Coordinates of C-alpha atoms in Angstrom, one line a residue:
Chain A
X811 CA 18.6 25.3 -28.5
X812 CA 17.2 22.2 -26.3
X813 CA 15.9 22.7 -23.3
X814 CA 17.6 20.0 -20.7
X815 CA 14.9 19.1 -17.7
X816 CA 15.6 17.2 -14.5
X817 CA 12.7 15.3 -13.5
X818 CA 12.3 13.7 -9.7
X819 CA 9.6 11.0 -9.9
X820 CA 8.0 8.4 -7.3
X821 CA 6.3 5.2 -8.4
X822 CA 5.0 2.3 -6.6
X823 CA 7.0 -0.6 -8.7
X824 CA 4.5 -3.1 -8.1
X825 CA 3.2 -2.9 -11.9
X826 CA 5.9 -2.3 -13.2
X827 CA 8.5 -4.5 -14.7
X828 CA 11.3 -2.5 -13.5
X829 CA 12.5 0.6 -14.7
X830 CA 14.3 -0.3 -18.0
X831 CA 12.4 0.4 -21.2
X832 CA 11.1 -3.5 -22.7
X833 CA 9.0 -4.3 -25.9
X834 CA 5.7 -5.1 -24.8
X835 CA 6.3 -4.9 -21.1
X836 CA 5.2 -2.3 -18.7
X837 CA 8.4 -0.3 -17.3
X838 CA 8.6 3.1 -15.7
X839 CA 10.8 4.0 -18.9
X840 CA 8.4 3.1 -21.3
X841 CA 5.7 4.9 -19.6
X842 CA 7.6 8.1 -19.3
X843 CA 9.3 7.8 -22.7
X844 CA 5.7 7.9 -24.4
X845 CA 4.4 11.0 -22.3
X846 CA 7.3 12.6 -22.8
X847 CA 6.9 11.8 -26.4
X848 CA 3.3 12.6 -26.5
X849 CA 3.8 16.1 -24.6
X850 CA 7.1 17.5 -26.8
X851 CA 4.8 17.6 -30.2
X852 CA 8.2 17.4 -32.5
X853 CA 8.8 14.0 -34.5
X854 CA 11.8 13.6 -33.2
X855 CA 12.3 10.8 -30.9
X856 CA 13.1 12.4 -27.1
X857 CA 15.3 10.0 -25.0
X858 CA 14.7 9.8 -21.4
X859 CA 18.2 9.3 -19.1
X860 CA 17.7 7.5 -15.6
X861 CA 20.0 7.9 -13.1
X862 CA 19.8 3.9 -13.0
X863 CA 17.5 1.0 -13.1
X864 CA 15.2 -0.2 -10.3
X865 CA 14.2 -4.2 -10.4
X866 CA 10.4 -5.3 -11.2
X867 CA 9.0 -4.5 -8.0
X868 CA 11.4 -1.9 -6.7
X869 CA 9.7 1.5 -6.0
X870 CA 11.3 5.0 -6.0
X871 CA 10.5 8.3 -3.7
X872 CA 13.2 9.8 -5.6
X873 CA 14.5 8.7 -8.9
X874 CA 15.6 11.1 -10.9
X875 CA 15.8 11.3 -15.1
X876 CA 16.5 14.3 -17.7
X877 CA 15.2 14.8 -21.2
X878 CA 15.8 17.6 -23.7
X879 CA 12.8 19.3 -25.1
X880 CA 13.1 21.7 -28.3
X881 CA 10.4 24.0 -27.1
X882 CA 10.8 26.0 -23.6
X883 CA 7.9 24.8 -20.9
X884 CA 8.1 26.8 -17.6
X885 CA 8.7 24.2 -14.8
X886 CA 6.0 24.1 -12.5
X887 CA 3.5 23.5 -16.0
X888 CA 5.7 20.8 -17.1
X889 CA 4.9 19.1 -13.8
X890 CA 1.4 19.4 -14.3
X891 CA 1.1 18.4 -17.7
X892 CA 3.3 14.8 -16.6
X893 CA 1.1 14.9 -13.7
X894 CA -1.9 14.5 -15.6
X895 CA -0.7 12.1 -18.0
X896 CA 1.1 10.1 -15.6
X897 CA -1.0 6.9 -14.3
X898 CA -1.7 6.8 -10.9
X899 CA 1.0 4.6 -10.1
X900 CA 3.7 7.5 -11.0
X901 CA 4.1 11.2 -9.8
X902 CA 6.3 14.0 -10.2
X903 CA 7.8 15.2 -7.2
X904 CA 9.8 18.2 -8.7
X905 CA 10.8 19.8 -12.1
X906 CA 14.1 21.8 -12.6
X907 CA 15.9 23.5 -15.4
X908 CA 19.2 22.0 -16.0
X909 CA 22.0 23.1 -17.6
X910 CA 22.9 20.7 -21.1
X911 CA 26.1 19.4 -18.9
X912 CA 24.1 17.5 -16.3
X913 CA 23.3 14.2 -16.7
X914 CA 20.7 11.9 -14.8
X915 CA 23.3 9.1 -14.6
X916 CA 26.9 10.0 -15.3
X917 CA 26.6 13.0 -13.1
X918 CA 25.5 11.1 -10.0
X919 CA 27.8 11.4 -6.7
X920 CA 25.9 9.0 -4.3
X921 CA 22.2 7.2 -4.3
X922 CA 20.1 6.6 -0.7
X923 CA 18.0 3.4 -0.8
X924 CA 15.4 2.2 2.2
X925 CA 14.9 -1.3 2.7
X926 CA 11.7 -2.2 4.8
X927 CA 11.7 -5.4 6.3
X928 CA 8.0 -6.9 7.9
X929 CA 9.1 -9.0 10.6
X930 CA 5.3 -9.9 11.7
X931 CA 4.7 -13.6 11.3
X932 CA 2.4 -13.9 9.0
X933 CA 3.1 -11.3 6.2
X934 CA 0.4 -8.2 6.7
X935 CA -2.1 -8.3 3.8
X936 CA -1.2 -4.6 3.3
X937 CA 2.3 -4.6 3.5
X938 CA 2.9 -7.5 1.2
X939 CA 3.7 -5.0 -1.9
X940 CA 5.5 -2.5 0.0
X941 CA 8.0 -4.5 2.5
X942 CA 9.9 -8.1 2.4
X943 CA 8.8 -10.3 4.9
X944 CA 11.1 -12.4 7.2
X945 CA 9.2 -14.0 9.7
X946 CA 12.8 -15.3 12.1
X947 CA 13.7 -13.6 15.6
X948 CA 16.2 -10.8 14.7
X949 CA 18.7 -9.2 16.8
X950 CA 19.2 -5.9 15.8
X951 CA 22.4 -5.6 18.2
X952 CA 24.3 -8.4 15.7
X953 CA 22.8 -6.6 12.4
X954 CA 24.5 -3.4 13.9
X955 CA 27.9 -5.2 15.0
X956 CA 27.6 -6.2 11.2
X957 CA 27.2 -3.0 9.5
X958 CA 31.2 -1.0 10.3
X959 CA 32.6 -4.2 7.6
X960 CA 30.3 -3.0 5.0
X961 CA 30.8 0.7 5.2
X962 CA 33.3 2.3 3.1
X963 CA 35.5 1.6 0.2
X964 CA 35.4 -2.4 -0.6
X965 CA 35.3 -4.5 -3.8
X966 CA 31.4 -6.1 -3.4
X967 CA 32.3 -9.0 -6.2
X968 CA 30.7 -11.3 -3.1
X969 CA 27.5 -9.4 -2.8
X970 CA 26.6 -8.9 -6.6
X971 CA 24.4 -10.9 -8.6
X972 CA 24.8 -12.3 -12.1
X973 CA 24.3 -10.3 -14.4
X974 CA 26.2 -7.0 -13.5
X975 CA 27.4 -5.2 -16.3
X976 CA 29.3 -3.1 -14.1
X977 CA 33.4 -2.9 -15.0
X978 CA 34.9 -2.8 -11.4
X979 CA 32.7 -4.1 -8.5
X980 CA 34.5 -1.8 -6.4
X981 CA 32.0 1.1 -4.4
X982 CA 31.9 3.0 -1.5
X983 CA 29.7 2.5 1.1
X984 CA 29.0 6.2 3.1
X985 CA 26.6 4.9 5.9
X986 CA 24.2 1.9 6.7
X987 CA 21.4 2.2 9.6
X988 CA 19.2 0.2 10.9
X989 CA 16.2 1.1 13.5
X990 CA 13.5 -1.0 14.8
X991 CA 10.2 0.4 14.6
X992 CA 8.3 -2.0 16.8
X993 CA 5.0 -0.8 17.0
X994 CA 4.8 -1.8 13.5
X995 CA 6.6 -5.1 13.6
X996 CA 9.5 -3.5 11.2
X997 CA 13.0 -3.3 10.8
X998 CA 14.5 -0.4 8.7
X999 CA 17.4 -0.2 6.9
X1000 CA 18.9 2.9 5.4
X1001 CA 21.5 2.9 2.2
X1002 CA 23.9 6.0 1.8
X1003 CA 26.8 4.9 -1.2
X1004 CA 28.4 6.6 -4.0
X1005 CA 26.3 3.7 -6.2
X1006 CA 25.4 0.2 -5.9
X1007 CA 25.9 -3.0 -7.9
X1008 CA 23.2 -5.1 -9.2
X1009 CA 21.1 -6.4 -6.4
X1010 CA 23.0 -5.4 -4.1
X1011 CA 20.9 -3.6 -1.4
X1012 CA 18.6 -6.8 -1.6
X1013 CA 21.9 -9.5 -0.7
X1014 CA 23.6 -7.3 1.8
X1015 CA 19.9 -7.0 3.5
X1016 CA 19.1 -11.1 3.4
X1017 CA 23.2 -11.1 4.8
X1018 CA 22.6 -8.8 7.6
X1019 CA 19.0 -10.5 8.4
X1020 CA 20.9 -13.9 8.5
X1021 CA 23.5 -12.3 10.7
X1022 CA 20.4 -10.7 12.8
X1023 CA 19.0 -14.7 12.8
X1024 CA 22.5 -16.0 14.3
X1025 CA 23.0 -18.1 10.9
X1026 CA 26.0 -16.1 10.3
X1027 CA 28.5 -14.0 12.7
X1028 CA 28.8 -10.5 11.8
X1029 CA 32.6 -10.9 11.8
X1030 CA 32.5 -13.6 8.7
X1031 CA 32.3 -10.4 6.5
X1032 CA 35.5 -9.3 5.9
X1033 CA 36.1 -12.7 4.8
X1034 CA 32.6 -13.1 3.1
X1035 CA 34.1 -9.6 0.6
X1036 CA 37.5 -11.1 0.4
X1037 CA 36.5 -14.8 -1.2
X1038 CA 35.1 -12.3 -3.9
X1039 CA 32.6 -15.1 -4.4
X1040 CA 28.7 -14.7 -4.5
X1041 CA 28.2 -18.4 -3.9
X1042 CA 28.9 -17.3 -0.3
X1043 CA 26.0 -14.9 -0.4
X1044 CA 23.1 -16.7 -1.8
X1045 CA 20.1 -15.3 -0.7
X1046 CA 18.5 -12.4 -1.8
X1047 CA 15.6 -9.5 0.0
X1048 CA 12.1 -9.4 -2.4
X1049 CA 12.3 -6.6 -4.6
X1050 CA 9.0 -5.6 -2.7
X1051 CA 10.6 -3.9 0.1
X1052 CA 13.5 -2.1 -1.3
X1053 CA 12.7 2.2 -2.0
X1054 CA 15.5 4.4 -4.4
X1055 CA 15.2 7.3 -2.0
X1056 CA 17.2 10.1 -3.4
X1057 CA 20.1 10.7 -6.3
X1058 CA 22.4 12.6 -4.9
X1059 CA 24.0 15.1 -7.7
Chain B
X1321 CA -21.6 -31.8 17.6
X1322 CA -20.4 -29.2 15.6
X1323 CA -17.7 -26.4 17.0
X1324 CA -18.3 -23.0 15.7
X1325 CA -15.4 -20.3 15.0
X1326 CA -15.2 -16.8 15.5
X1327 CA -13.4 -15.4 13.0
X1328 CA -11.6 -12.0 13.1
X1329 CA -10.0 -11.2 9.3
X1330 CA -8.4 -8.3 7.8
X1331 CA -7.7 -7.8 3.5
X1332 CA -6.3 -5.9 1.1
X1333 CA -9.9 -5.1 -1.0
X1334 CA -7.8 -4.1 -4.2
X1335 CA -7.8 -7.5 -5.9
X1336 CA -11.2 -8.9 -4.4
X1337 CA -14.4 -8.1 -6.4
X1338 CA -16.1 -7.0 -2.7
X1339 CA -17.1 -10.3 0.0
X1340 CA -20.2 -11.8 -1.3
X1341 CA -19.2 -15.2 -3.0
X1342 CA -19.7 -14.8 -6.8
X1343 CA -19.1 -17.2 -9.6
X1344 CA -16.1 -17.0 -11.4
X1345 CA -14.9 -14.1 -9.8
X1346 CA -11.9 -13.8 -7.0
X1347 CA -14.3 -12.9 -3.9
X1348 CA -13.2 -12.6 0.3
X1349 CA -16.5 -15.0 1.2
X1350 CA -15.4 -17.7 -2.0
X1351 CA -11.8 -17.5 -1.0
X1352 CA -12.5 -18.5 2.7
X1353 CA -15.4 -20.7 1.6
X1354 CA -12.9 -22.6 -0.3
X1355 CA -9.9 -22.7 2.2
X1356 CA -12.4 -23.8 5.0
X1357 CA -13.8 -26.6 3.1
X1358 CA -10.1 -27.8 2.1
X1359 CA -9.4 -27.4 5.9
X1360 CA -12.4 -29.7 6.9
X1361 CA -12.0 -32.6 5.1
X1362 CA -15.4 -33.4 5.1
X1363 CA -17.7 -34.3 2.3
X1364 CA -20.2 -31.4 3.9
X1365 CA -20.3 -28.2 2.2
X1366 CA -19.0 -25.8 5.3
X1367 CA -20.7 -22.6 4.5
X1368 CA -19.0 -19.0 5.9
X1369 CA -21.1 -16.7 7.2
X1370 CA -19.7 -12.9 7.3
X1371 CA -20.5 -9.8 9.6
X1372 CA -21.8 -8.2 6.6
X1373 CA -20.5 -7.2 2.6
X1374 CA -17.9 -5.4 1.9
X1375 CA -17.9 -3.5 -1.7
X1376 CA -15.2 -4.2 -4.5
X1377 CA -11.6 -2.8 -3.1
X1378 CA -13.0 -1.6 0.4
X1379 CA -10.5 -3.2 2.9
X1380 CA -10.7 -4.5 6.2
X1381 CA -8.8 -4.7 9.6
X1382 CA -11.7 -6.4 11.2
X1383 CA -13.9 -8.3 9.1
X1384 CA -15.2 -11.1 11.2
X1385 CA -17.4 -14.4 9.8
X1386 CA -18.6 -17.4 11.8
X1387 CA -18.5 -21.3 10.8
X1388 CA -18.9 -24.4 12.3
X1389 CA -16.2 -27.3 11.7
X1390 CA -17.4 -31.1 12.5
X1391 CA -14.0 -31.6 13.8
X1392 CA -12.3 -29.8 17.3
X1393 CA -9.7 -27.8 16.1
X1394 CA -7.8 -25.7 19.0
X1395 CA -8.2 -21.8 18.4
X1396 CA -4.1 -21.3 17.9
X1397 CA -3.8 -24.6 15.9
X1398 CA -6.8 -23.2 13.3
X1399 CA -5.0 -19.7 12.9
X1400 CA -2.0 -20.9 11.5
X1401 CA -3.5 -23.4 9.7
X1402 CA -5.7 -20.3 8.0
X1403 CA -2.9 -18.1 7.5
X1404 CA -1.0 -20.4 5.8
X1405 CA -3.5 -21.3 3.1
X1406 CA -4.6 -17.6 2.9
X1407 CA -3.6 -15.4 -0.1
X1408 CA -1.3 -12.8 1.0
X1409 CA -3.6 -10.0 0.7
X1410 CA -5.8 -11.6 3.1
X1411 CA -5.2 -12.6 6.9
X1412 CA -6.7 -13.9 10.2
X1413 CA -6.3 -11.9 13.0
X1414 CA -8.2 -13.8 15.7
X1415 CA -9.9 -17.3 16.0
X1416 CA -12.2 -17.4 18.8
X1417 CA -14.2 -20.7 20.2
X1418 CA -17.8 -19.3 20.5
X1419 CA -21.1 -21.3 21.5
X1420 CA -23.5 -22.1 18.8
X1421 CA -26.0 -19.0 19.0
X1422 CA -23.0 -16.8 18.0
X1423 CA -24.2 -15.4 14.2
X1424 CA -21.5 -12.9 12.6
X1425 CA -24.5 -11.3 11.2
X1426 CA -27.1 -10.9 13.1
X1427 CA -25.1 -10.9 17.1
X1428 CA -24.2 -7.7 15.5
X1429 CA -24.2 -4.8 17.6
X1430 CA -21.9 -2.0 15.8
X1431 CA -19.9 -1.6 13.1
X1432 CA -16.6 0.5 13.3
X1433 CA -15.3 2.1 9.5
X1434 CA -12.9 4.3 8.4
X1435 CA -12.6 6.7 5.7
X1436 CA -8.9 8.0 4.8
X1437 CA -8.9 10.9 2.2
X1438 CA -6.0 11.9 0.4
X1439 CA -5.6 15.3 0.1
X1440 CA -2.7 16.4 -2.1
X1441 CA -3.0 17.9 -5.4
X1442 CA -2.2 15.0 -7.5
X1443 CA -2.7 11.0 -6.2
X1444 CA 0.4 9.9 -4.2
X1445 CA 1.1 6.4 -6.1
X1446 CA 1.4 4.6 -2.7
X1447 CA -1.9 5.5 -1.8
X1448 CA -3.7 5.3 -4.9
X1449 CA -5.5 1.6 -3.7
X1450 CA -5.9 2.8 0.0
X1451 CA -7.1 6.6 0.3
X1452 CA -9.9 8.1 -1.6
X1453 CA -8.4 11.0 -3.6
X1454 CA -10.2 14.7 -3.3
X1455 CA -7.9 17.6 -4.3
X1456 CA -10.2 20.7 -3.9
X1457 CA -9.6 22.6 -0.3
X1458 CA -11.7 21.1 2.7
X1459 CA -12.4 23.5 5.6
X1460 CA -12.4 20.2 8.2
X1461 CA -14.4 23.5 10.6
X1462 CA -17.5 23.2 8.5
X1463 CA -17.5 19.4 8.5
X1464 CA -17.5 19.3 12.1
X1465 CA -20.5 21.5 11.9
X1466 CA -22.5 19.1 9.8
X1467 CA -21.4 16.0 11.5
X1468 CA -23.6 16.3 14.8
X1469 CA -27.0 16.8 12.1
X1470 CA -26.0 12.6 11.4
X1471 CA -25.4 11.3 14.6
X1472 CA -28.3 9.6 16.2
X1473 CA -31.1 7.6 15.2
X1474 CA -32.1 8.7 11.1
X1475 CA -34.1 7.5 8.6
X1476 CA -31.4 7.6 5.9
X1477 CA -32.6 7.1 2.8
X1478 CA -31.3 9.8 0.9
X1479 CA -28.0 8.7 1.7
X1480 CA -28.5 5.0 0.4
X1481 CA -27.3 3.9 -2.7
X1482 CA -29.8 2.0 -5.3
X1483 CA -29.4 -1.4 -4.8
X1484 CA -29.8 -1.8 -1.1
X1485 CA -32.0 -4.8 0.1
X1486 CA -32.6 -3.6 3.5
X1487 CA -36.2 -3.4 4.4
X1488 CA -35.7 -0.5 6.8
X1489 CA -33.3 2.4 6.0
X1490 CA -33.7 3.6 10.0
X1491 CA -29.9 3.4 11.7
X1492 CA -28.1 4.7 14.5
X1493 CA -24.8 6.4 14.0
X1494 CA -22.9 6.6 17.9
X1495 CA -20.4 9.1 16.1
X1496 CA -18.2 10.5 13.9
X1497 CA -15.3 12.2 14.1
X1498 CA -12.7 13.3 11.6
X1499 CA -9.1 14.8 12.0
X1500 CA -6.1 16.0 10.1
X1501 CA -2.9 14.5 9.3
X1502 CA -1.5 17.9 7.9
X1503 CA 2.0 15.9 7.3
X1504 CA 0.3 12.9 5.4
X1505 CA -2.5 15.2 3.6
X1506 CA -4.7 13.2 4.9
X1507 CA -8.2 13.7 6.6
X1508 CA -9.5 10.1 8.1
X1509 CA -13.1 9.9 9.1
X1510 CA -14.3 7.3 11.8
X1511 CA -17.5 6.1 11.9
X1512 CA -19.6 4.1 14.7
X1513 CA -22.9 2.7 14.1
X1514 CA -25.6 0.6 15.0
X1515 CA -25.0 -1.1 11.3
X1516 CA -24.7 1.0 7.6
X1517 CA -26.6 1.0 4.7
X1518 CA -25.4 0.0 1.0
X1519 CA -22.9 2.6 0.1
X1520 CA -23.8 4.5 3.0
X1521 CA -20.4 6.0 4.5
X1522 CA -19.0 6.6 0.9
X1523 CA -22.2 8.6 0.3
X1524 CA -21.7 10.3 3.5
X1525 CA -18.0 10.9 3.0
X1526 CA -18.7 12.2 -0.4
X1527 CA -21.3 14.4 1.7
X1528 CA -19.3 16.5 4.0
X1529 CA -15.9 16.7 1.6
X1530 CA -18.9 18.8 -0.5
X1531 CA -19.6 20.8 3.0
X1532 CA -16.1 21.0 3.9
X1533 CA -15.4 22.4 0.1
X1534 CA -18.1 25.0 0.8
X1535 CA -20.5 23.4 -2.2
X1536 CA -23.4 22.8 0.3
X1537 CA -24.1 24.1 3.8
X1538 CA -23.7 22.2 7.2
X1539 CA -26.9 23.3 7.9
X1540 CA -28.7 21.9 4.7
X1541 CA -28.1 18.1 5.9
X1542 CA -31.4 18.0 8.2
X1543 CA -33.4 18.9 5.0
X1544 CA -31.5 16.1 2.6
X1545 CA -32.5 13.7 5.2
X1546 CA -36.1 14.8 5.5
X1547 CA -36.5 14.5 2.0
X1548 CA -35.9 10.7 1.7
X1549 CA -34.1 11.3 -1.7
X1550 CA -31.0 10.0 -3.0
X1551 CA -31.1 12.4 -6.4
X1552 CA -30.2 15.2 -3.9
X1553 CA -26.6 13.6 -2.1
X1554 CA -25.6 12.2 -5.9
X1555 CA -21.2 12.0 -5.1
X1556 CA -19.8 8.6 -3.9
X1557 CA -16.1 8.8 -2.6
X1558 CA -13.9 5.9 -3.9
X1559 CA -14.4 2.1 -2.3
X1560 CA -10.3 2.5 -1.8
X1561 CA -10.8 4.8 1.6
X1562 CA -12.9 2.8 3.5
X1563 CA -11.9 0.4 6.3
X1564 CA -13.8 -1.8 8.2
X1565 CA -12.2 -1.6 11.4
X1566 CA -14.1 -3.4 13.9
X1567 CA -17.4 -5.5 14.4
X1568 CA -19.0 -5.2 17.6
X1569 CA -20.6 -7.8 19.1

């Protein structure tokens, strides 16, 4: 009998081309999927599930993935042995013994993102991996008269980019913040939804900093979701400064 | 008559082979040397004169080099104008008009550094490129025992890497101090001198984490600097710690 293993990770998405397994390219998938490989010792071919896919660029301080292994390892040495053969760009936060009825993916009930925004002029030589950079006054006041239009149950057809391969566009949105840390020239957003479409942390965030800017009101989004039109919605937040948090199960 | 700059820079060392200018390799001092002389617009060669090296991946909040520009160019006007033909992992933090016996290197009076350590068992992927990694349990009590043995005025050639050109290994160190940040894992070291040698604070670092560890004694450091001998302090901590914070002038 298999044993199933839930697996939290973390990875700085910088080198990475995203999370999806690619010939020839470097992705957090591919990585795991050949230490996984390497560690189980059976020729059979071990699968590794994501709860979802993070974009080139996109890090994670919680993803979560499972994988069956035929033989039995005790948790906390299965989180030293990936440990070890992780590259440094990747940890293991946490190993847990699952039951063969959950699944990384289709078992999810909600996902938290973080979206960092660097709001200093020039973008901060150490920042420039790890937040997206808009350099135009922001008022946080209209970014949170914004935010009550995006929260709950809503069809986000507007705020999706090509490319989905989502059925229905249709998700619900549990909470949005957004606090200022000023000391550190930064705006942070937090994400709370039963799932997101593709890219669409990254539009709603360039939306709400255009709001912030005074480009758009913050009562042109009921409107913005009910044209069910992305053209609306152009712009998009760098990959650099968005964070898969926690999978909620 | 020429006008000479005061320059106050910080970068991201991860993608620079160290500041000297080299050829054929992505260096801070050939980056700016290049971006000044496109800035000129003169047919002289402008040449950049730095504070000091920095090694291959050490970073800096406050780097500072000196050159001298044919042509006026208000302080505010010139820091945009550098910022905006920067690299991202490199910025300007300060432009200051100075008179013409300002040197970067030799109006030196001190040199501020830092050292963060990373603590936690395994590397935390976000820190991998800016925290030196030691997972073996540091007593920080015992390194504050040592530290007062290397404050003051040392010959400090057992803790100087092969390599060095300085004709004197004689410096003053104003202090040290180091504290915890329990919730990061973190230990940071800062160090105040009259100037360092080649290496010197990674060699030093790499020093107490041994006291702190409990592999040497505090009290054996006035001995390993009697002995002038570099065979007996062997350990370098990683270039990906260390800071230059501030040049004193």
């Amino acid at each position: 009998m298999n044993q199933r293993y839930k697996i939290t990770i973390e990875y700085d998405g910088t080198n990475f081309f995203g999370f999806q397994r690619q010939p020839h390219l470097r992705t957090v998938e591919g990585v795991l999927h050949s230490v996984v490989n390497k560690l189980s010792k059976t020729s059979e071919d071990i699968i590794v599930y994501g709860s979802g896919r993070t974009d080139a660029g996109v890090h994670a301080h919680g993803q979560v993935v499972h994988f069956d292994l035929p033989n039995f390892i005790p948790a906390e040495n299965l989180r030293l042995a990936l440990n070890s053969m992780f590259p440094l760009d990747m940890a293991v936060k946490k190993v847990e013994l699952v039951s063969n009825d959950f699944h990384a993916r289709f078992s999810t009930k909600g996902k938290k993102y973080r979206y960092i925004v660097s709001t200093s002029s020039f973008v901060d030589p150490f920042k420039r991996n790890y937040t997206g950079h808009y350099k135009y006054p922001v008022d946080i006041k209209k970014i949170r008269n914004a935010i009550p239009y995006l929260i709950g149950k809503h069809d986000f057809t507007s705020l999706v980019a090509s490319g989905s391969q989502a059925k229905s566009n249709v998700r619900t949105i549990y909470s949005i913040t957004v606090k200022n840390k000023d000391k550190e020239n930064e705006l942070i957003f937090d994400f709370y939804g039963s799932g997101f479409l593709y890219k669409q942390i990254r539009i709603m965030v360039a939306l709400l900093l255009e709001i912030g800017n005074g480009k758009r009101d913050a009562d042109s989004v009921p409107q913005l979701l009910a044209v069910k039109d992305r053209r609306l919605a152009r712009r998009t937040a760098p990959a650099s400064g968005l964070y898969l948090e926690e999978v909620i199960y």
